[in-house]
Amino acid sequence: MLITSRPLDEYCAFFGLTRARLRALPGPVLDCPGGAAALVAEARELGCRVVAADPAYARPAAELLAEAERARRTMARAMPAAPHRYLAPRHLPYEKYLRSWDRARRLFAADRATNPGSYLAAALPALPFADGTFALTLSSYLLFAYPELFGPPAQLAALLELVRVTAPGGEVLVHPLHDGAARRSPHLPQLRAALGRHGVRSELRGHRAPGDGRRRYVLALTRHRRYRPAHD
């Protein structure tokens, strides 16, 4: 599992977000898993509070950063080897993209050292937050990216936990909906049906990312009036 170092701009591209929307949120944001990303630090500059949760935060800082640097090298090999999975170099040269990861990793390291309370060692499906804590919850490159680690029952439990910690009126956004070989999860229809039985609305939301205009899909989850936390 890669410990990635993504900047705020990449989060916005993944989830169809804007800085204006983040500024306008009525409460904090959860990034789960947070990895070595710069979202916490960069969103703070917008006046938006983000809490990052990741089991990797239990590791020593030097070990975590070394793992993030290895992930950067992995991406440097993967992008030219499978260009159909990534933004074409004419839109964003690979090295420029990877330099944005380097900057994000530096921001993460400095911010975590200064604001350790914004980075919690925690793993799905049991997060240490009260019901309805967050106005927006983001989860990238985990539940569908690693189907060998998260089968359908684990995916359902994790998604219900993300909904539990998200406030009524808020939403959970999950990206991507495919694995590392770009194969869409075959269990998504059944998973959405199971979420519905728990009182969770689900929507497949598409948007065109900057650059090549390739369409990206996000799973958006909100509470229905019939919703009850899974632990009830």
Short mmCIF file of C-alpha atoms in Angstrom, two decimals:
data_model
loop_
_atom_site.label_atom_id
_atom_site.label_comp_id
_atom_site.label_asym_id
_atom_site.label_seq_id
_atom_site.Cartn_x
_atom_site.Cartn_y
_atom_site.Cartn_z
CA MET A 1 0.00 0.00 0.00
CA LEU A 2 1.54 3.30 -1.11
CA ILE A 3 1.97 6.24 1.28
CA THR A 4 1.31 9.04 -1.19
CA SER A 5 2.08 12.77 -0.93
CA ARG A 6 -0.71 14.51 -2.80
CA PRO A 7 -1.25 18.31 -2.80
CA LEU A 8 -4.54 20.14 -2.36
CA ASP A 9 -4.91 20.67 -6.12
CA GLU A 10 -4.89 16.92 -6.68
CA TYR A 11 -7.55 16.39 -4.02
CA CYS A 12 -9.71 19.00 -5.74
CA ALA A 13 -9.24 17.23 -9.08
CA PHE A 14 -10.10 13.83 -7.58
CA PHE A 15 -13.24 14.88 -5.77
CA GLY A 16 -14.54 17.75 -7.88
CA LEU A 17 -13.88 20.22 -5.07
CA THR A 18 -12.93 23.88 -5.14
CA ARG A 19 -11.16 26.09 -2.66
CA ALA A 20 -14.35 28.16 -2.38
CA ARG A 21 -16.32 25.10 -1.28
CA LEU A 22 -13.71 24.18 1.31
CA ARG A 23 -13.73 27.73 2.69
CA ALA A 24 -17.53 27.64 2.98
CA LEU A 25 -17.79 24.37 4.91
CA PRO A 26 -19.57 24.76 8.28
CA GLY A 27 -17.30 22.27 10.04
CA PRO A 28 -14.08 20.27 9.84
CA VAL A 29 -12.98 17.83 7.14
CA LEU A 30 -11.71 14.28 7.63
CA ASP A 31 -9.05 12.86 5.29
CA CYS A 32 -8.95 9.08 5.75
CA PRO A 33 -6.39 7.81 4.97
CA GLY A 34 -4.26 10.94 5.05
CA GLY A 35 -0.90 9.47 4.06
CA ALA A 36 1.84 12.06 3.63
CA ALA A 37 -0.44 14.55 1.88
CA ALA A 38 -0.47 18.33 2.22
CA LEU A 39 -4.24 18.67 2.54
CA VAL A 40 -4.21 19.50 6.27
CA ALA A 41 -1.56 22.19 5.84
CA GLU A 42 -2.90 23.74 2.64
CA ALA A 43 -6.53 23.76 3.74
CA ARG A 44 -5.55 25.52 6.96
CA GLU A 45 -4.37 28.41 4.82
CA LEU A 46 -7.95 28.62 3.48
CA GLY A 47 -9.37 28.76 6.99
CA CYS A 48 -10.60 25.16 6.75
CA ARG A 49 -9.75 22.64 9.47
CA VAL A 50 -8.77 19.15 8.29
CA VAL A 51 -8.04 16.12 10.46
CA ALA A 52 -6.05 13.32 8.84
CA ALA A 53 -6.40 9.75 10.06
CA ASP A 54 -4.08 6.95 9.01
CA PRO A 55 -2.67 3.87 10.80
CA ALA A 56 0.72 4.82 9.35
CA TYR A 57 0.89 7.75 11.79
CA ALA A 58 1.78 5.28 14.51
CA ARG A 59 5.18 4.84 12.82
CA PRO A 60 8.19 7.04 13.54
CA ALA A 61 8.18 10.15 11.36
CA ALA A 62 11.42 9.26 9.57
CA GLU A 63 10.09 5.82 8.66
CA LEU A 64 6.84 7.24 7.32
CA LEU A 65 8.63 9.84 5.20
CA ALA A 66 11.01 7.21 3.83
CA GLU A 67 7.98 5.13 2.82
CA ALA A 68 6.48 8.20 1.10
CA GLU A 69 9.71 8.74 -0.83
CA ARG A 70 9.61 5.10 -1.97
CA ALA A 71 6.05 5.68 -3.18
CA ARG A 72 7.28 8.64 -5.19
CA ARG A 73 9.89 6.42 -6.88
CA THR A 74 7.21 3.81 -7.57
CA MET A 75 5.07 6.45 -9.28
CA ALA A 76 8.06 7.68 -11.30
CA ARG A 77 8.38 4.16 -12.76
CA ALA A 78 4.66 3.51 -13.15
CA MET A 79 3.66 6.64 -15.06
CA PRO A 80 5.73 6.11 -18.25
CA ALA A 81 5.11 2.34 -18.06
CA ALA A 82 1.29 2.74 -18.08
CA PRO A 83 0.59 6.20 -19.56
CA HIS A 84 -3.09 5.41 -20.23
CA ARG A 85 -3.73 5.51 -16.47
CA TYR A 86 -2.30 8.99 -15.93
CA LEU A 87 -2.62 12.52 -17.24
CA ALA A 88 -0.70 12.75 -20.51
CA PRO A 89 2.74 14.45 -20.21
CA ARG A 90 1.65 17.15 -22.68
CA HIS A 91 -0.90 18.27 -20.08
CA LEU A 92 1.30 17.74 -17.03
CA PRO A 93 4.90 16.51 -17.41
CA TYR A 94 5.58 13.58 -15.13
CA GLU A 95 8.50 15.25 -13.38
CA LYS A 96 6.48 18.41 -12.71
CA TYR A 97 3.69 16.26 -11.26
CA LEU A 98 6.16 14.41 -9.02
CA ARG A 99 7.68 17.70 -7.85
CA SER A 100 4.20 18.61 -6.58
CA TRP A 101 4.39 15.43 -4.47
CA ASP A 102 7.82 16.49 -3.16
CA ARG A 103 6.43 19.86 -2.07
CA ALA A 104 3.38 18.20 -0.50
CA ARG A 105 5.60 15.78 1.41
CA ARG A 106 7.68 18.66 2.81
CA LEU A 107 4.52 20.54 3.83
CA PHE A 108 3.17 17.40 5.51
CA ALA A 109 6.38 16.81 7.46
CA ALA A 110 6.57 20.39 8.70
CA ASP A 111 2.87 20.62 9.55
CA ARG A 112 2.75 17.31 11.38
CA ALA A 113 5.72 18.36 13.49
CA THR A 114 4.02 21.67 14.34
CA ASN A 115 0.40 20.47 14.62
CA PRO A 116 0.54 16.80 15.68
CA GLY A 117 -3.04 16.89 16.94
CA SER A 118 -4.28 17.14 13.35
CA TYR A 119 -2.82 13.71 12.50
CA LEU A 120 -4.32 10.70 14.27
CA ALA A 121 -3.16 7.09 14.06
CA ALA A 122 -6.44 5.34 13.30
CA ALA A 123 -7.75 2.72 10.90
CA LEU A 124 -11.07 1.87 9.35
CA PRO A 125 -13.57 0.55 10.31
CA ALA A 126 -13.12 1.93 13.84
CA LEU A 127 -12.37 5.66 13.96
CA PRO A 128 -11.94 7.55 17.25
CA PHE A 129 -14.48 10.28 16.45
CA ALA A 130 -17.97 11.00 17.72
CA ASP A 131 -20.99 10.59 15.46
CA GLY A 132 -21.45 13.48 13.04
CA THR A 133 -18.11 15.17 13.69
CA PHE A 134 -17.19 16.22 10.13
CA ALA A 135 -18.88 18.39 7.53
CA LEU A 136 -17.04 16.57 4.74
CA THR A 137 -15.19 13.26 4.72
CA LEU A 138 -12.73 12.28 1.97
CA SER A 139 -11.26 8.85 1.34
CA SER A 140 -8.88 8.31 -1.56
CA TYR A 141 -6.94 5.34 -2.90
CA LEU A 142 -7.90 2.80 -0.28
CA LEU A 143 -11.17 0.87 -0.24
CA PHE A 144 -11.49 0.11 -3.96
CA ALA A 145 -7.82 0.50 -4.85
CA TYR A 146 -6.81 -2.52 -2.75
CA PRO A 147 -9.55 -5.16 -3.17
CA GLU A 148 -7.17 -7.84 -1.91
CA LEU A 149 -7.19 -6.06 1.47
CA PHE A 150 -10.80 -4.80 1.44
CA GLY A 151 -13.37 -7.30 0.26
CA PRO A 152 -17.07 -6.31 0.02
CA PRO A 153 -17.86 -6.84 3.75
CA ALA A 154 -14.84 -4.74 4.79
CA GLN A 155 -15.73 -2.06 2.23
CA LEU A 156 -19.26 -1.85 3.59
CA ALA A 157 -18.09 -1.63 7.21
CA ALA A 158 -15.57 1.08 6.32
CA LEU A 159 -18.07 3.16 4.33
CA LEU A 160 -20.63 2.96 7.13
CA GLU A 161 -17.97 4.16 9.57
CA LEU A 162 -17.13 7.11 7.33
CA VAL A 163 -20.82 8.00 7.20
CA ARG A 164 -21.14 7.67 10.97
CA VAL A 165 -18.49 10.30 11.66
CA THR A 166 -19.95 12.66 9.03
CA ALA A 167 -22.63 15.15 10.08
CA PRO A 168 -26.21 15.07 8.81
CA GLY A 169 -26.19 17.34 5.79
CA GLY A 170 -22.53 16.54 5.13
CA GLU A 171 -21.21 13.98 2.70
CA VAL A 172 -18.59 11.29 2.24
CA LEU A 173 -16.63 11.29 -1.03
CA VAL A 174 -14.67 8.20 -2.11
CA HIS A 175 -12.24 7.95 -5.05
CA PRO A 176 -11.23 5.96 -7.03
CA LEU A 177 -13.78 3.22 -7.65
CA HIS A 178 -11.24 0.98 -9.39
CA ASP A 179 -8.15 -1.02 -8.46
CA GLY A 180 -4.53 -0.47 -9.45
CA ALA A 181 -5.17 -2.04 -12.86
CA ALA A 182 -8.03 0.41 -13.55
CA ARG A 183 -10.70 -2.29 -13.13
CA ARG A 184 -13.98 -0.89 -11.76
CA SER A 185 -15.17 -2.69 -8.64
CA PRO A 186 -17.65 -5.42 -9.71
CA HIS A 187 -19.33 -5.28 -6.30
CA LEU A 188 -20.35 -1.63 -6.43
CA PRO A 189 -24.07 -2.17 -7.23
CA GLN A 190 -24.47 -4.66 -4.37
CA LEU A 191 -22.52 -2.41 -2.05
CA ARG A 192 -24.75 0.57 -2.85
CA ALA A 193 -27.84 -1.57 -2.24
CA ALA A 194 -26.46 -2.60 1.17
CA LEU A 195 -25.73 1.02 2.04
CA GLY A 196 -29.31 1.89 1.16
CA ARG A 197 -30.58 -0.71 3.59
CA HIS A 198 -28.61 1.10 6.29
CA GLY A 199 -30.25 4.41 5.43
CA VAL A 200 -27.36 5.77 3.37
CA ARG A 201 -27.96 7.41 0.00
CA SER A 202 -25.27 6.81 -2.62
CA GLU A 203 -24.57 8.61 -5.88
CA LEU A 204 -22.01 8.03 -8.60
CA ARG A 205 -20.87 11.54 -9.38
CA GLY A 206 -18.84 12.24 -12.51
CA HIS A 207 -16.78 15.31 -13.30
CA ARG A 208 -14.15 16.24 -15.85
CA ALA A 209 -10.74 16.89 -14.38
CA PRO A 210 -8.52 19.76 -15.54
CA GLY A 211 -6.04 18.90 -18.25
CA ASP A 212 -7.19 16.19 -20.62
CA GLY A 213 -10.81 16.43 -19.48
CA ARG A 214 -10.90 12.73 -18.62
CA ARG A 215 -14.04 11.86 -16.69
CA ARG A 216 -13.53 10.82 -13.07
CA TYR A 217 -16.09 9.21 -10.81
CA VAL A 218 -16.66 9.67 -7.11
CA LEU A 219 -18.94 7.72 -4.80
CA ALA A 220 -20.87 10.31 -2.75
CA LEU A 221 -22.66 9.16 0.42
CA THR A 222 -25.18 11.07 2.52
CA ARG A 223 -27.52 10.17 5.35
CA HIS A 224 -31.15 9.41 4.59
CA ARG A 225 -33.77 10.24 7.20
CA ARG A 226 -33.93 6.49 7.98
CA TYR A 227 -30.22 6.40 8.79
CA ARG A 228 -29.07 4.84 12.05
CA PRO A 229 -25.39 4.44 13.02
CA ALA A 230 -24.19 0.88 12.46
CA HIS A 231 -23.29 0.47 16.15
CA ASP A 232 -26.92 1.10 17.28
#
